């Protein structure tokens, strides 16, 4: 491990888990449920939806991104409970990336779980409609894509957060360069 670079394994795992979450989000968008209008023998009209695969992909994206974030926060002890960070630009950047990554993480998770829940709702529940002109509701395009974009943003911010965090902790472990005062504080003999 290089000085202040952090563990390569942590970098690889965070990126790999995030990329799998991204792949699941893209797959969920491509496999969103769509409905078709069907009339039965009693002349009732209702919507029949295709497979519910997108719900599983959305939940998979949610879980893999959660695993990535949990791994990083466990390793860094959520920046609050570990070694102190040395004052300076590395600490400032690690705080900025920490807050930014949490914001994008929450948006990505919200998109993934909301898209999965809405997709599941449309596929699991169908009602008889007595109206003449209606359309089958479906999950709006782009919900999972927005989640995928925020997954990539979270991944990038997490990598930078970990990089600056390890620089700040290694700098604190070496000791910061502080100047000594010129006033002596010794006892009188």
mmCIF file of C-alpha atoms in Angstrom:
data_model
loop_
_atom_site.group_PDB
_atom_site.id
_atom_site.type_symbol
_atom_site.label_atom_id
_atom_site.label_comp_id
_atom_site.label_asym_id
_atom_site.label_seq_id
_atom_site.Cartn_x
_atom_site.Cartn_y
_atom_site.Cartn_z
ATOM 1 C CA UNK A 1 0.000 0.000 0.000
ATOM 2 C CA UNK A 2 1.421 3.341 -1.028
ATOM 3 C CA UNK A 3 1.704 6.267 1.310
ATOM 4 C CA UNK A 4 -1.741 7.818 1.657
ATOM 5 C CA UNK A 5 -3.256 5.881 -1.252
ATOM 6 C CA UNK A 6 -5.441 3.470 0.675
ATOM 7 C CA UNK A 7 -6.106 -0.146 0.002
ATOM 8 C CA UNK A 8 -6.294 -1.165 -3.639
ATOM 9 C CA UNK A 9 -8.705 -3.933 -2.676
ATOM 10 C CA UNK A 10 -11.132 -1.390 -1.216
ATOM 11 C CA UNK A 11 -10.927 0.683 -4.399
ATOM 12 C CA UNK A 12 -11.572 -2.381 -6.559
ATOM 13 C CA UNK A 13 -14.482 -3.621 -4.446
ATOM 14 C CA UNK A 14 -16.177 -0.215 -4.309
ATOM 15 C CA UNK A 15 -15.871 0.210 -8.076
ATOM 16 C CA UNK A 16 -16.953 -3.381 -8.830
ATOM 17 C CA UNK A 17 -20.014 -3.253 -6.577
ATOM 18 C CA UNK A 18 -20.990 0.126 -8.002
ATOM 19 C CA UNK A 19 -20.602 -1.083 -11.578
ATOM 20 C CA UNK A 20 -22.806 -4.101 -10.850
ATOM 21 C CA UNK A 21 -25.408 -1.728 -9.361
ATOM 22 C CA UNK A 22 -25.130 0.394 -12.510
ATOM 23 C CA UNK A 23 -25.646 -2.685 -14.698
ATOM 24 C CA UNK A 24 -28.722 -3.709 -12.750
ATOM 25 C CA UNK A 25 -30.168 -0.196 -13.050
ATOM 26 C CA UNK A 26 -29.665 -0.205 -16.827
ATOM 27 C CA UNK A 27 -31.189 -3.695 -17.086
ATOM 28 C CA UNK A 28 -34.164 -2.566 -15.001
ATOM 29 C CA UNK A 29 -34.765 0.363 -17.340
ATOM 30 C CA UNK A 30 -34.654 -1.870 -20.396
ATOM 31 C CA UNK A 31 -37.045 -4.419 -18.864
ATOM 32 C CA UNK A 32 -39.663 -2.062 -17.393
ATOM 33 C CA UNK A 33 -43.154 -3.508 -17.298
ATOM 34 C CA UNK A 34 -45.530 -2.416 -20.027
ATOM 35 C CA UNK A 35 -49.215 -3.111 -20.140
ATOM 36 C CA UNK A 36 -51.645 -4.083 -22.847
ATOM 37 C CA UNK A 37 -55.394 -3.602 -22.792
ATOM 38 C CA UNK A 38 -57.341 -6.860 -22.744
ATOM 39 C CA UNK A 39 -61.073 -7.614 -22.862
ATOM 40 C CA UNK A 40 -62.302 -10.815 -21.292
ATOM 41 C CA UNK A 41 -65.372 -12.928 -22.120
ATOM 42 C CA UNK A 42 -67.630 -10.735 -19.944
ATOM 43 C CA UNK A 43 -66.511 -7.679 -21.920
ATOM 44 C CA UNK A 44 -64.540 -6.266 -18.993
ATOM 45 C CA UNK A 45 -61.499 -4.256 -19.964
ATOM 46 C CA UNK A 46 -58.302 -4.410 -17.939
ATOM 47 C CA UNK A 47 -54.544 -4.151 -18.268
ATOM 48 C CA UNK A 48 -52.231 -7.125 -18.446
ATOM 49 C CA UNK A 49 -48.576 -6.427 -17.742
ATOM 50 C CA UNK A 50 -45.578 -8.349 -18.976
ATOM 51 C CA UNK A 51 -42.926 -9.837 -16.690
ATOM 52 C CA UNK A 52 -41.827 -8.296 -13.436
ATOM 53 C CA UNK A 53 -38.081 -8.630 -14.049
ATOM 54 C CA UNK A 54 -37.372 -4.904 -13.685
ATOM 55 C CA UNK A 55 -38.448 -4.994 -10.055
ATOM 56 C CA UNK A 56 -35.783 -7.573 -9.239
ATOM 57 C CA UNK A 57 -33.161 -5.646 -11.170
ATOM 58 C CA UNK A 58 -34.087 -2.448 -9.320
ATOM 59 C CA UNK A 59 -33.811 -4.186 -5.965
ATOM 60 C CA UNK A 60 -30.489 -5.707 -7.069
ATOM 61 C CA UNK A 61 -29.184 -2.261 -7.968
ATOM 62 C CA UNK A 62 -30.317 -0.978 -4.582
ATOM 63 C CA UNK A 63 -28.582 -3.804 -2.703
ATOM 64 C CA UNK A 64 -25.287 -3.664 -4.600
ATOM 65 C CA UNK A 65 -24.988 0.094 -4.164
ATOM 66 C CA UNK A 66 -25.872 -0.300 -0.486
ATOM 67 C CA UNK A 67 -23.115 -2.928 -0.187
ATOM 68 C CA UNK A 68 -20.599 -0.609 -1.831
ATOM 69 C CA UNK A 69 -21.462 2.294 0.448
ATOM 70 C CA UNK A 70 -21.516 0.066 3.546
ATOM 71 C CA UNK A 71 -18.096 -1.354 2.702
ATOM 72 C CA UNK A 72 -16.571 2.083 2.307
ATOM 73 C CA UNK A 73 -18.206 3.507 5.415
ATOM 74 C CA UNK A 74 -17.124 0.443 7.389
ATOM 75 C CA UNK A 75 -13.522 0.790 6.254
ATOM 76 C CA UNK A 76 -13.400 4.542 6.944
ATOM 77 C CA UNK A 77 -15.576 4.227 10.044
ATOM 78 C CA UNK A 78 -17.928 6.778 8.520
ATOM 79 C CA UNK A 79 -15.188 9.403 8.959
ATOM 80 C CA UNK A 80 -16.427 10.089 12.496
ATOM 81 C CA UNK A 81 -15.223 7.201 14.625
ATOM 82 C CA UNK A 82 -11.738 6.426 13.380
ATOM 83 C CA UNK A 83 -8.415 8.163 13.587
ATOM 84 C CA UNK A 84 -8.555 11.940 13.473
ATOM 85 C CA UNK A 85 -7.916 13.640 10.181
ATOM 86 C CA UNK A 86 -5.027 16.055 9.875
ATOM 87 C CA UNK A 87 -6.045 19.641 9.302
ATOM 88 C CA UNK A 88 -5.526 20.875 5.806
ATOM 89 C CA UNK A 89 -6.774 20.515 2.281
ATOM 90 C CA UNK A 90 -6.961 16.705 2.387
ATOM 91 C CA UNK A 91 -9.375 16.840 5.313
ATOM 92 C CA UNK A 92 -11.444 19.525 3.608
ATOM 93 C CA UNK A 93 -11.676 17.541 0.376
ATOM 94 C CA UNK A 94 -12.530 14.334 2.205
ATOM 95 C CA UNK A 95 -15.399 16.108 4.001
ATOM 96 C CA UNK A 96 -16.670 17.595 0.731
ATOM 97 C CA UNK A 97 -16.527 14.228 -1.038
ATOM 98 C CA UNK A 98 -18.089 12.479 1.969
ATOM 99 C CA UNK A 99 -21.130 14.776 2.000
ATOM 100 C CA UNK A 100 -21.447 14.750 -1.788
ATOM 101 C CA UNK A 101 -21.231 10.973 -2.007
ATOM 102 C CA UNK A 102 -23.921 10.567 0.631
ATOM 103 C CA UNK A 103 -26.206 12.979 -1.233
ATOM 104 C CA UNK A 104 -25.803 11.143 -4.543
ATOM 105 C CA UNK A 105 -26.069 7.777 -2.769
ATOM 106 C CA UNK A 106 -29.429 8.712 -1.253
ATOM 107 C CA UNK A 107 -30.777 9.902 -4.609
ATOM 108 C CA UNK A 108 -29.557 6.752 -6.389
ATOM 109 C CA UNK A 109 -31.100 4.504 -3.745
ATOM 110 C CA UNK A 110 -34.368 6.435 -3.868
ATOM 111 C CA UNK A 111 -34.545 6.075 -7.659
ATOM 112 C CA UNK A 112 -33.789 2.339 -7.514
ATOM 113 C CA UNK A 113 -36.250 1.446 -4.776
ATOM 114 C CA UNK A 114 -39.008 3.799 -5.946
ATOM 115 C CA UNK A 115 -38.713 2.491 -9.492
ATOM 116 C CA UNK A 116 -38.814 -1.100 -8.280
ATOM 117 C CA UNK A 117 -41.827 -0.450 -6.061
ATOM 118 C CA UNK A 118 -43.752 1.412 -8.760
ATOM 119 C CA UNK A 119 -42.923 -1.250 -11.334
ATOM 120 C CA UNK A 120 -44.076 -3.991 -8.946
ATOM 121 C CA UNK A 121 -47.296 -2.121 -8.247
ATOM 122 C CA UNK A 122 -48.176 -1.985 -11.924
ATOM 123 C CA UNK A 123 -47.479 -5.652 -12.497
ATOM 124 C CA UNK A 124 -49.073 -7.069 -9.376
ATOM 125 C CA UNK A 125 -52.304 -5.105 -9.238
ATOM 126 C CA UNK A 126 -54.669 -4.839 -12.114
ATOM 127 C CA UNK A 127 -58.158 -3.538 -11.942
ATOM 128 C CA UNK A 128 -61.213 -3.706 -14.072
ATOM 129 C CA UNK A 129 -61.767 -0.425 -15.859
ATOM 130 C CA UNK A 130 -65.177 0.627 -17.125
ATOM 131 C CA UNK A 131 -64.022 3.709 -19.020
ATOM 132 C CA UNK A 132 -64.015 3.917 -22.778
ATOM 133 C CA UNK A 133 -60.646 5.532 -23.459
ATOM 134 C CA UNK A 134 -57.868 4.652 -21.074
ATOM 135 C CA UNK A 135 -54.282 3.568 -21.176
ATOM 136 C CA UNK A 136 -52.341 1.176 -19.021
ATOM 137 C CA UNK A 137 -50.111 2.992 -16.573
ATOM 138 C CA UNK A 138 -46.449 2.104 -16.591
ATOM 139 C CA UNK A 139 -43.348 3.266 -14.814
ATOM 140 C CA UNK A 140 -42.121 6.496 -16.337
ATOM 141 C CA UNK A 141 -39.089 6.188 -18.576
ATOM 142 C CA UNK A 142 -35.866 7.349 -17.038
ATOM 143 C CA UNK A 143 -36.376 6.499 -13.358
ATOM 144 C CA UNK A 144 -33.826 3.703 -13.426
ATOM 145 C CA UNK A 145 -31.571 5.694 -15.776
ATOM 146 C CA UNK A 146 -31.509 8.545 -13.261
ATOM 147 C CA UNK A 147 -30.591 6.005 -10.605
ATOM 148 C CA UNK A 148 -27.817 4.652 -12.831
ATOM 149 C CA UNK A 149 -26.387 8.140 -13.365
ATOM 150 C CA UNK A 150 -26.367 8.758 -9.629
ATOM 151 C CA UNK A 151 -24.762 5.342 -9.049
ATOM 152 C CA UNK A 152 -21.836 6.380 -11.263
ATOM 153 C CA UNK A 153 -21.617 9.758 -9.523
ATOM 154 C CA UNK A 154 -21.616 8.012 -6.143
ATOM 155 C CA UNK A 155 -18.883 5.637 -7.294
ATOM 156 C CA UNK A 156 -16.634 8.474 -8.478
ATOM 157 C CA UNK A 157 -17.212 10.530 -5.331
ATOM 158 C CA UNK A 158 -16.557 7.483 -3.124
ATOM 159 C CA UNK A 159 -13.234 6.813 -4.823
ATOM 160 C CA UNK A 160 -12.141 10.418 -4.302
ATOM 161 C CA UNK A 161 -13.465 10.422 -0.738
ATOM 162 C CA UNK A 162 -11.445 7.317 0.121
ATOM 163 C CA UNK A 163 -8.348 8.686 -1.567
ATOM 164 C CA UNK A 164 -8.416 11.992 0.331
ATOM 165 C CA UNK A 165 -9.478 10.280 3.553
ATOM 166 C CA UNK A 166 -6.460 7.986 3.512
ATOM 167 C CA UNK A 167 -4.163 10.916 2.722
ATOM 168 C CA UNK A 168 -5.567 12.870 5.679
ATOM 169 C CA UNK A 169 -5.323 9.934 8.094
ATOM 170 C CA UNK A 170 -1.774 9.022 7.044
ATOM 171 C CA UNK A 171 -0.774 12.665 7.402
ATOM 172 C CA UNK A 172 -2.307 12.705 10.894
ATOM 173 C CA UNK A 173 -0.474 9.492 11.785
ATOM 174 C CA UNK A 174 2.870 11.015 10.744
ATOM 175 C CA UNK A 175 2.057 14.107 12.732
ATOM 176 C CA UNK A 176 1.382 17.467 11.308
ATOM 177 C CA UNK A 177 4.147 19.981 11.042
ATOM 178 C CA UNK A 178 3.534 22.430 13.834
ATOM 179 C CA UNK A 179 5.867 25.125 14.884
ATOM 180 C CA UNK A 180 6.943 25.231 18.511
ATOM 181 C CA UNK A 181 6.432 28.325 20.555
ATOM 182 C CA UNK A 182 9.488 30.268 21.598
ATOM 183 C CA UNK A 183 8.309 30.708 25.179
ATOM 184 C CA UNK A 184 9.750 28.067 27.495
ATOM 185 C CA UNK A 185 7.381 26.453 29.963
ATOM 186 C CA UNK A 186 9.767 24.856 32.450
ATOM 187 C CA UNK A 187 9.801 24.953 36.245
ATOM 188 C CA UNK A 188 12.178 27.233 38.117
ATOM 189 C CA UNK A 189 14.956 25.358 39.912
#
